[in-house]
Amino acid sequence: MGRRIMMLLALAALLTVMVGPVAAAEFGAKEPAYVPGEVLVQFKAQTTRATRAAALRDHGGTRLATLNAKGRLVRVKVKAGQSVEDAVAAYSADPRVEHAQPNYRYRARAVPNDPLVPQLWAIQNTAQQIVTTPPAPITRYERTDPYAPNNPPAGGGADLALARAWDEVTDCRAAIVAVVDSGVNFQHEDLAANMWASGDPAIPNPGWDFVDNDPDPTDQNGHGSHVAAIIGAVGNNGLGGAGVCWQARLMAVRVLDVLGVGDTATIIAGINFAAAHGAKVINLSLGGPAGQPTDLAFRQAIADAGAAGAVVVAAAGNEGTDNDVSPDVPCSFTLPNLICVAALDQGYALATFSNFGATTVTVGAPGTNIASAWAGQQAVVVEGFTTGWFGSSTTGGGWALGVVGVGGVPTPALLNPPTFPVGLYNSGTDDRAFKTLALGTPLAVRLDVALGGVVAPSDRLNIAFRAGAFDPFAAGCAAVSNCTVVFSDFGDTGGLAVPIGPFDMTRCMTDVSGQCTLGMQLVSAPGSRAQGVAVVRFDTRVLSADPRVYALVNGTSQATPYVAGIAAMVRAFNPQYTVADVVAAVTAGGRPVPALAGKTVTGRAADAMGALSFINAPTGLTATVR
Amino acid sequence: MRTRILKAALAIAMLGIAGCGGGGGGAPAPTIEAAPGPTPAPTPTPTRTVGLTWAPNRETAVNQPGGGYVVFVDGVAAATVPFGTGPLAPAETTAQLASGTHTVTVAAFSNLNGGTTSAQSAPVTVTVP
C-alpha cells in the first residue's frame, strides 16, 4: 500500500509536466505563512480526552502539544503526505472539532526604534511632512536645508522598500563600505559601533586622512558624516536614525578638506586605500566637471577598484544639468563597476537640483530633506566691526570702523579709506587691520567675507591668518606654517558687496592659547590710488566636536549613499556575488519611476527589496544526449 | 484507473526529469513500473535521456529552502529542481526527451521573489535522435 501511494504521488507530480505549463507563480513562492505539516485543532467543549485522542487517530494525526488548560486546543502533526490545507479541511469537517487552522508564522517587525526614523521618508514614505525641528531627544539640526517641492507628497509609498528588506537583512558587516569624503565623525553616537577596524596598529582609527596625510580621518566639514550615517547609522539603538545597514563596517577615508574640496591626487589615494583594505563598496558623494574628459587617473582608480572587487557609487551632481551634455566626473566615466545616482524628492520627482543623463546616470534615490548625522556643533561668530580691531598704516591713513549702505541698509564695516566710498586710499601704503579671536580648539574654522570697492591692478588686498595673537602680515609670515595669506587680489566689485571665500582657517587654531588672528591688508604701489574697500562681512564659522548632532540636507550626495547602502546590503546577503552581480541587482532590481524615464539609463529608482530579490539568469547551460 | 496510471507511466517515459547532484537535491526518483491492464499500451515515442547542467547561481536565496531552478523545454516550464540540502541547489538534472529538436532553458527562483523567476538562461538546442 505504501509503495502504491508513493507511486501515485510521484505520478501526480510528474503528470503536471504533461498536463501543461507549470505556472511561474508556483516557483519561488514566498516562505509559507504557516508551519508545514502542522495544524492547530480546537475541539468542542463536550469532547473528552479519549474522544480527542480518537479523533486524532482517525485523521492520522499526532498530538505535539496541548495549548490551553482545558486541553481542547491541540497542536497536531498531520499525517504523512497530507497538506496543511487538506488537514484543515478534514479536521474542520469532523463533528468533534470546533475549528481547525494552520499554525501561522509571525515575525518581529523590523522597524527600528530610533527617534529620527519617522522622518526618514526614504525608509518608509507615509507622505509624512519633513520638518526642520527634529524629534526629541534630538534638540536641533546643526544645519537645515529644507526642500519645499513635494513636502509632503500627495501620497506615500515612494521609498526604498527598506522596511520590507529589513525583514531579510539588516547586517551588512560582510561588505566593508568606504566613505571617501570629508572624513567621518567616527565617535558619533550613531556611527561609532559601525566603524571599520583595520586590525593594523599603523591604522589606529577607522580609516585614513589623505588631506593631511595622517591617521585621523575625523570629519571637519559634516558632509562625510552625513553620508556615512545614511549608509550605516546604527539601527534600533534608540539614537538618531537608522542607516540602510543597521550593522555595518564603515571605512572613513578623508579626501575632502574643511571646505569640502579635494583634488584628483587626494581622491585617488583614498580610493586606492579603500580598495586595498577590502572595501566592497566605495561611496563617492563628490565630483565636478573639471576633469572631464582628461582625468584619466581618476577613471583608472575607479576601474582598479572594480578589479579589486569594489562597486563604486557616485553622485550625479547638483547643477540640475544633463550629464550627457555636460559631463560630470566621476559619474560620466560609465565604467562597469560605477553606479551614478540622481536625487529624487518625496514624490519621486527628479529633484530640481539633480543632474541627470539618459546614458550616464544610472538610477535615482531619495535626496531631499534627508536627516542624518553631522560632524559636530556649528557656531557662527558674526563680526560686528565695533571692537577688538588693531591697525597700522605706513602712510597715516589706513583702515577704520564705520558704516556703509548695503542695499540701502546701514551696515557696520571695515573701511579703507575711512571715508569710503568717498575719497581714495593712499598710494605707496601698507595698511593693516587685524583682530584676535579666542576660539578654543574646534575641529574646523572657516571665514566668510563679503566686500565691495575698487583696488587698482598694481595694488593688492590681502586676507591672512596667524595662530596666536600676532600680526598676520608681519615680515616672515610666509615662513611660518600657521601663518597663511588666503586671499590676494585686486578688482572692482561694480558697486556691489560680493562674497569671497569661504577660507579654511583651521590651521589658525594650532596655538596653545586657542587664539587666532585674522586680518586685512591693503598694499598700494607708489602713485597708485583707487576707491578702496568696504568689508561688510568677516564671519567665522566654527565646527566643534560633538557626537550627538544631526543635520537635514539635500543633494545627490545624499541619494548616493542610499544606493551604496543597498549595494552593501546585497553584497553582504550574497557573499558569492561579483561586482557585476551587485551592479545588476541594484540596477535591474530597481523600481521604474516615470520621472527617471529618459533621464537615466535604467529609468529606475534603487529599491532595496528589489535588489535583494533580484536573481541573475542562470548561465553555462549544457545539454548532453546520453 | 488503471488506464490513468498507464498513461501516466507513459508520460514519465516521454519526459521525466529529476534533480540530482550539485551538492544538494531531493530524494531519488521513485521506480516507475507499467501497471498491468487489459488495454494494450500504445507504442511509446522513442525517448533519450538528456543530461542538463548549468553554473550554480550565486544568489544566497536560490541556494536555500524555497529556492532552486525551473527547467523549460520548448518554452514550457517542465519541472523544478528545488534546493534540497547542502550549500547549493542542484545545478544539474536529466530529462527524457522524445526524438526531435528541443530548446531548453533554465531559470532560477527563491523565496524572496513572490512567485517569479529570474530571466531564463541562454537557450540550448538539443537534437534527440
GROMACS .gro file of C-alpha atoms in nm, chain A residues 626, chain B residues 18-23 52-54 69 81 89-94:
model
   18
  626ARG     CA    1   2.310   1.007  -2.338
  644ALA     CA    2   1.461   1.452  -1.168
  645GLY     CA    3   1.702   1.671  -0.981
  646CYS     CA    4   2.033   1.526  -0.882
  647GLY     CA    5   2.378   1.614  -0.762
  648GLY     CA    6   2.505   1.963  -0.738
  649GLY     CA    7   2.570   1.948  -0.368
  678LEU     CA    8   2.142   1.913  -1.828
  679THR     CA    9   2.396   2.111  -1.629
  680TRP     CA   10   2.444   2.479  -1.561
  695TYR     CA   11   1.563   2.619  -1.063
  707VAL     CA   12   1.490   2.143  -0.937
  715ALA     CA   13   2.071   2.395  -0.504
  716PRO     CA   14   2.129   2.120  -0.761
  717ALA     CA   15   2.258   2.261  -1.086
  718GLU     CA   16   2.200   1.955  -1.295
  719THR     CA   17   1.920   1.724  -1.386
  720THR     CA   18   1.815   1.480  -1.654
   0.00000   0.00000   0.00000
